[in-house]
Amino acid sequence: MEIIKLIIGLGNHGLIYKNTRHNLGFITLEYLSSNYKIKLNKRACHSVYGNGFIEDKGVILAKPWTFMNLSGEAIKSLLKKFSFSPSEILVICDDFN
């Protein structure tokens, strides 16, 4: 069984989307960041991210700075940068897949 090492919250930037269901991923990531004191203060791979611990497991939280339709590029870059496999990520969005 793989362990989740990268949690990606999807959303769109701008006030028009701020408190809409389209930003569920951003909202969830901000909650996790605040609750587990993981600062999202690093920038790379078209994303802002931070690393820390959730329940004693090392994890990276990331918010792509691309619009939703282009988030695959950011995710692909993050996987490559950190050498994670797709089975080690959790993507939070406003839909079930």
Short mmCIF file of N, CA and C in Angstrom, two decimals:
data_model
loop_
_atom_site.label_atom_id
_atom_site.label_comp_id
_atom_site.label_asym_id
_atom_site.label_seq_id
_atom_site.Cartn_x
_atom_site.Cartn_y
_atom_site.Cartn_z
N MET A 1 0.83 -1.18 0.00
CA MET A 1 0.00 0.00 0.00
C MET A 1 0.88 1.25 0.00
N GLU A 2 0.63 2.13 -0.94
CA GLU A 2 1.39 3.38 -1.05
C GLU A 2 0.92 4.37 0.01
N ILE A 3 1.80 5.26 0.39
CA ILE A 3 1.48 6.33 1.31
C ILE A 3 1.36 7.62 0.51
N ILE A 4 0.34 8.42 0.81
CA ILE A 4 0.17 9.70 0.13
C ILE A 4 1.30 10.63 0.57
N LYS A 5 2.05 11.14 -0.41
CA LYS A 5 3.18 12.02 -0.12
C LYS A 5 2.94 13.43 -0.64
N LEU A 6 2.01 13.58 -1.57
CA LEU A 6 1.75 14.88 -2.18
C LEU A 6 0.24 15.09 -2.26
N ILE A 7 -0.25 16.15 -1.64
CA ILE A 7 -1.67 16.49 -1.70
C ILE A 7 -1.78 17.78 -2.51
N ILE A 8 -2.55 17.70 -3.59
CA ILE A 8 -2.70 18.83 -4.50
C ILE A 8 -4.14 19.31 -4.43
N GLY A 9 -4.32 20.59 -4.16
CA GLY A 9 -5.65 21.19 -4.13
C GLY A 9 -5.86 22.02 -5.39
N LEU A 10 -6.87 21.68 -6.16
CA LEU A 10 -7.14 22.41 -7.41
C LEU A 10 -8.14 23.54 -7.18
N GLY A 11 -7.97 24.59 -7.95
CA GLY A 11 -8.88 25.72 -7.89
C GLY A 11 -8.52 26.73 -8.96
N ASN A 12 -9.22 27.83 -8.96
CA ASN A 12 -8.94 28.93 -9.88
C ASN A 12 -8.66 30.18 -9.06
N HIS A 13 -7.80 31.02 -9.59
CA HIS A 13 -7.43 32.25 -8.90
C HIS A 13 -8.41 33.36 -9.24
N GLY A 14 -8.49 34.31 -8.35
CA GLY A 14 -9.34 35.47 -8.57
C GLY A 14 -10.52 35.50 -7.63
N LEU A 15 -10.97 36.70 -7.33
CA LEU A 15 -12.08 36.89 -6.39
C LEU A 15 -13.37 36.25 -6.88
N ILE A 16 -13.56 36.17 -8.18
CA ILE A 16 -14.79 35.60 -8.72
C ILE A 16 -14.96 34.12 -8.31
N TYR A 17 -13.85 33.44 -8.06
CA TYR A 17 -13.90 32.01 -7.71
C TYR A 17 -13.69 31.74 -6.23
N LYS A 18 -13.28 32.74 -5.46
CA LYS A 18 -12.78 32.56 -4.10
C LYS A 18 -13.61 31.62 -3.22
N ASN A 19 -14.89 31.83 -3.09
CA ASN A 19 -15.70 30.99 -2.20
C ASN A 19 -16.72 30.15 -2.97
N THR A 20 -16.31 29.67 -4.12
CA THR A 20 -17.19 28.82 -4.92
C THR A 20 -16.75 27.37 -4.81
N ARG A 21 -17.61 26.47 -5.24
CA ARG A 21 -17.25 25.05 -5.20
C ARG A 21 -16.05 24.74 -6.10
N HIS A 22 -15.80 25.61 -7.09
CA HIS A 22 -14.66 25.39 -7.98
C HIS A 22 -13.34 25.51 -7.25
N ASN A 23 -13.36 26.11 -6.07
CA ASN A 23 -12.14 26.24 -5.28
C ASN A 23 -12.10 25.30 -4.09
N LEU A 24 -12.86 24.25 -4.12
CA LEU A 24 -12.86 23.27 -3.04
C LEU A 24 -11.45 22.76 -2.73
N GLY A 25 -10.67 22.52 -3.76
CA GLY A 25 -9.29 22.05 -3.55
C GLY A 25 -8.44 23.07 -2.82
N PHE A 26 -8.53 24.35 -3.23
CA PHE A 26 -7.78 25.40 -2.56
C PHE A 26 -8.24 25.54 -1.11
N ILE A 27 -9.55 25.53 -0.90
CA ILE A 27 -10.11 25.70 0.45
C ILE A 27 -9.64 24.56 1.37
N THR A 28 -9.67 23.34 0.86
CA THR A 28 -9.24 22.18 1.65
C THR A 28 -7.76 22.26 1.96
N LEU A 29 -6.96 22.66 0.97
CA LEU A 29 -5.52 22.76 1.18
C LEU A 29 -5.19 23.84 2.20
N GLU A 30 -5.90 24.94 2.17
CA GLU A 30 -5.67 26.00 3.15
C GLU A 30 -6.04 25.52 4.55
N TYR A 31 -7.10 24.72 4.66
CA TYR A 31 -7.46 24.14 5.96
C TYR A 31 -6.33 23.22 6.46
N LEU A 32 -5.87 22.33 5.60
CA LEU A 32 -4.79 21.41 6.00
C LEU A 32 -3.53 22.18 6.38
N SER A 33 -3.22 23.20 5.59
CA SER A 33 -2.04 24.02 5.86
C SER A 33 -2.14 24.67 7.24
N SER A 34 -3.29 25.23 7.54
CA SER A 34 -3.50 25.90 8.82
C SER A 34 -3.53 24.90 9.98
N ASN A 35 -4.28 23.82 9.80
CA ASN A 35 -4.46 22.84 10.86
C ASN A 35 -3.16 22.12 11.24
N TYR A 36 -2.33 21.83 10.23
CA TYR A 36 -1.09 21.10 10.48
C TYR A 36 0.15 21.99 10.44
N LYS A 37 -0.08 23.32 10.39
CA LYS A 37 1.00 24.30 10.42
C LYS A 37 2.05 24.04 9.34
N ILE A 38 1.56 23.83 8.11
CA ILE A 38 2.43 23.64 6.96
C ILE A 38 2.34 24.91 6.12
N LYS A 39 3.42 25.69 6.10
CA LYS A 39 3.43 26.95 5.37
C LYS A 39 3.57 26.70 3.87
N LEU A 40 2.69 27.31 3.11
CA LEU A 40 2.76 27.23 1.65
C LEU A 40 3.60 28.42 1.19
N ASN A 41 4.91 28.29 1.29
CA ASN A 41 5.79 29.42 1.05
C ASN A 41 6.90 29.15 0.02
N LYS A 42 6.79 28.07 -0.70
CA LYS A 42 7.78 27.75 -1.73
C LYS A 42 7.10 27.80 -3.09
N ARG A 43 7.86 28.18 -4.10
CA ARG A 43 7.31 28.27 -5.45
C ARG A 43 8.17 27.48 -6.43
N ALA A 44 7.51 26.63 -7.18
CA ALA A 44 8.16 25.87 -8.25
C ALA A 44 7.07 25.11 -8.98
N CYS A 45 7.37 24.69 -10.17
CA CYS A 45 6.46 23.81 -10.92
C CYS A 45 5.08 24.43 -11.13
N HIS A 46 5.03 25.71 -11.37
CA HIS A 46 3.75 26.42 -11.57
C HIS A 46 2.85 26.27 -10.36
N SER A 47 3.45 26.19 -9.17
CA SER A 47 2.69 25.94 -7.93
C SER A 47 3.29 26.70 -6.77
N VAL A 48 2.50 26.82 -5.72
CA VAL A 48 2.99 27.24 -4.42
C VAL A 48 2.82 26.01 -3.53
N TYR A 49 3.82 25.70 -2.71
CA TYR A 49 3.76 24.47 -1.93
C TYR A 49 4.51 24.62 -0.61
N GLY A 50 4.32 23.65 0.24
CA GLY A 50 5.03 23.59 1.50
C GLY A 50 5.12 22.14 1.95
N ASN A 51 6.10 21.85 2.77
CA ASN A 51 6.21 20.49 3.27
C ASN A 51 6.17 20.47 4.79
N GLY A 52 5.65 19.37 5.31
CA GLY A 52 5.50 19.22 6.75
C GLY A 52 5.01 17.83 7.08
N PHE A 53 4.26 17.72 8.15
CA PHE A 53 3.81 16.41 8.62
C PHE A 53 2.31 16.41 8.90
N ILE A 54 1.66 15.34 8.52
CA ILE A 54 0.28 15.07 8.89
C ILE A 54 0.27 13.69 9.52
N GLU A 55 -0.13 13.62 10.79
CA GLU A 55 -0.14 12.35 11.52
C GLU A 55 1.23 11.66 11.43
N ASP A 56 2.29 12.40 11.65
CA ASP A 56 3.67 11.90 11.66
C ASP A 56 4.16 11.36 10.32
N LYS A 57 3.48 11.68 9.24
CA LYS A 57 3.90 11.26 7.89
C LYS A 57 4.31 12.51 7.12
N GLY A 58 5.47 12.47 6.49
CA GLY A 58 5.93 13.58 5.69
C GLY A 58 5.03 13.77 4.48
N VAL A 59 4.68 15.03 4.20
CA VAL A 59 3.77 15.32 3.10
C VAL A 59 4.10 16.69 2.51
N ILE A 60 3.79 16.84 1.23
CA ILE A 60 3.89 18.13 0.57
C ILE A 60 2.48 18.54 0.17
N LEU A 61 2.11 19.77 0.51
CA LEU A 61 0.83 20.34 0.09
C LEU A 61 1.13 21.31 -1.06
N ALA A 62 0.34 21.24 -2.13
CA ALA A 62 0.60 22.10 -3.29
C ALA A 62 -0.68 22.64 -3.89
N LYS A 63 -0.61 23.92 -4.29
CA LYS A 63 -1.70 24.58 -5.01
C LYS A 63 -1.15 25.04 -6.36
N PRO A 64 -1.57 24.42 -7.44
CA PRO A 64 -1.11 24.88 -8.76
C PRO A 64 -1.53 26.33 -9.01
N TRP A 65 -0.66 27.11 -9.62
CA TRP A 65 -0.97 28.49 -9.97
C TRP A 65 -1.45 28.61 -11.40
N THR A 66 -1.87 27.50 -11.95
CA THR A 66 -2.47 27.49 -13.28
C THR A 66 -3.98 27.46 -13.09
N PHE A 67 -4.72 27.80 -14.12
CA PHE A 67 -6.15 27.61 -14.04
C PHE A 67 -6.45 26.12 -14.09
N MET A 68 -7.62 25.75 -13.63
CA MET A 68 -8.02 24.35 -13.49
C MET A 68 -7.71 23.53 -14.74
N ASN A 69 -8.03 24.04 -15.91
CA ASN A 69 -7.85 23.27 -17.14
C ASN A 69 -6.39 23.00 -17.48
N LEU A 70 -5.47 23.73 -16.86
CA LEU A 70 -4.04 23.54 -17.12
C LEU A 70 -3.30 22.93 -15.93
N SER A 71 -4.03 22.48 -14.94
CA SER A 71 -3.40 21.98 -13.72
C SER A 71 -2.59 20.71 -13.95
N GLY A 72 -2.88 19.98 -15.00
CA GLY A 72 -2.11 18.77 -15.30
C GLY A 72 -0.64 19.07 -15.52
N GLU A 73 -0.34 20.22 -16.11
CA GLU A 73 1.06 20.59 -16.32
C GLU A 73 1.78 20.79 -14.99
N ALA A 74 1.13 21.46 -14.06
CA ALA A 74 1.73 21.68 -12.74
C ALA A 74 1.91 20.34 -12.01
N ILE A 75 0.90 19.49 -12.06
CA ILE A 75 0.98 18.20 -11.38
C ILE A 75 2.11 17.35 -11.97
N LYS A 76 2.20 17.33 -13.28
CA LYS A 76 3.27 16.58 -13.94
C LYS A 76 4.64 17.09 -13.50
N SER A 77 4.80 18.40 -13.40
CA SER A 77 6.07 18.98 -12.96
C SER A 77 6.38 18.63 -11.51
N LEU A 78 5.36 18.67 -10.65
CA LEU A 78 5.56 18.31 -9.24
C LEU A 78 5.97 16.84 -9.10
N LEU A 79 5.32 15.95 -9.84
CA LEU A 79 5.68 14.53 -9.78
C LEU A 79 7.14 14.33 -10.18
N LYS A 80 7.55 15.02 -11.22
CA LYS A 80 8.93 14.89 -11.69
C LYS A 80 9.92 15.47 -10.68
N LYS A 81 9.62 16.67 -10.17
CA LYS A 81 10.53 17.33 -9.22
C LYS A 81 10.78 16.48 -7.99
N PHE A 82 9.72 15.88 -7.43
CA PHE A 82 9.85 15.13 -6.19
C PHE A 82 9.96 13.62 -6.39
N SER A 83 9.99 13.17 -7.63
CA SER A 83 10.13 11.74 -7.96
C SER A 83 9.03 10.90 -7.32
N PHE A 84 7.80 11.40 -7.36
CA PHE A 84 6.66 10.65 -6.84
C PHE A 84 5.97 9.93 -7.99
N SER A 85 5.32 8.84 -7.65
CA SER A 85 4.49 8.14 -8.63
C SER A 85 3.05 8.63 -8.48
N PRO A 86 2.23 8.47 -9.50
CA PRO A 86 0.83 8.89 -9.39
C PRO A 86 0.10 8.26 -8.20
N SER A 87 0.51 7.07 -7.78
CA SER A 87 -0.16 6.41 -6.65
C SER A 87 0.17 7.06 -5.31
N GLU A 88 1.12 7.99 -5.30
CA GLU A 88 1.52 8.65 -4.06
C GLU A 88 0.92 10.05 -3.91
N ILE A 89 -0.02 10.40 -4.82
CA ILE A 89 -0.62 11.72 -4.74
C ILE A 89 -2.12 11.62 -4.50
N LEU A 90 -2.64 12.69 -3.92
CA LEU A 90 -4.08 12.86 -3.75
C LEU A 90 -4.42 14.21 -4.34
N VAL A 91 -5.36 14.24 -5.30
CA VAL A 91 -5.77 15.47 -5.93
C VAL A 91 -7.17 15.79 -5.41
N ILE A 92 -7.33 16.98 -4.83
CA ILE A 92 -8.62 17.41 -4.29
C ILE A 92 -9.21 18.43 -5.25
N CYS A 93 -10.40 18.14 -5.73
CA CYS A 93 -11.07 19.03 -6.67
C CYS A 93 -12.57 19.05 -6.36
N ASP A 94 -13.34 19.68 -7.21
CA ASP A 94 -14.78 19.85 -6.96
C ASP A 94 -15.64 18.79 -7.63
N ASP A 95 -15.05 17.65 -7.93
CA ASP A 95 -15.79 16.59 -8.64
C ASP A 95 -15.25 15.24 -8.20
N PHE A 96 -16.03 14.20 -8.36
CA PHE A 96 -15.58 12.85 -8.09
C PHE A 96 -15.07 12.23 -9.38
N ASN A 97 -13.93 11.56 -9.32
CA ASN A 97 -13.36 10.88 -10.48
C ASN A 97 -13.12 9.42 -10.14
#
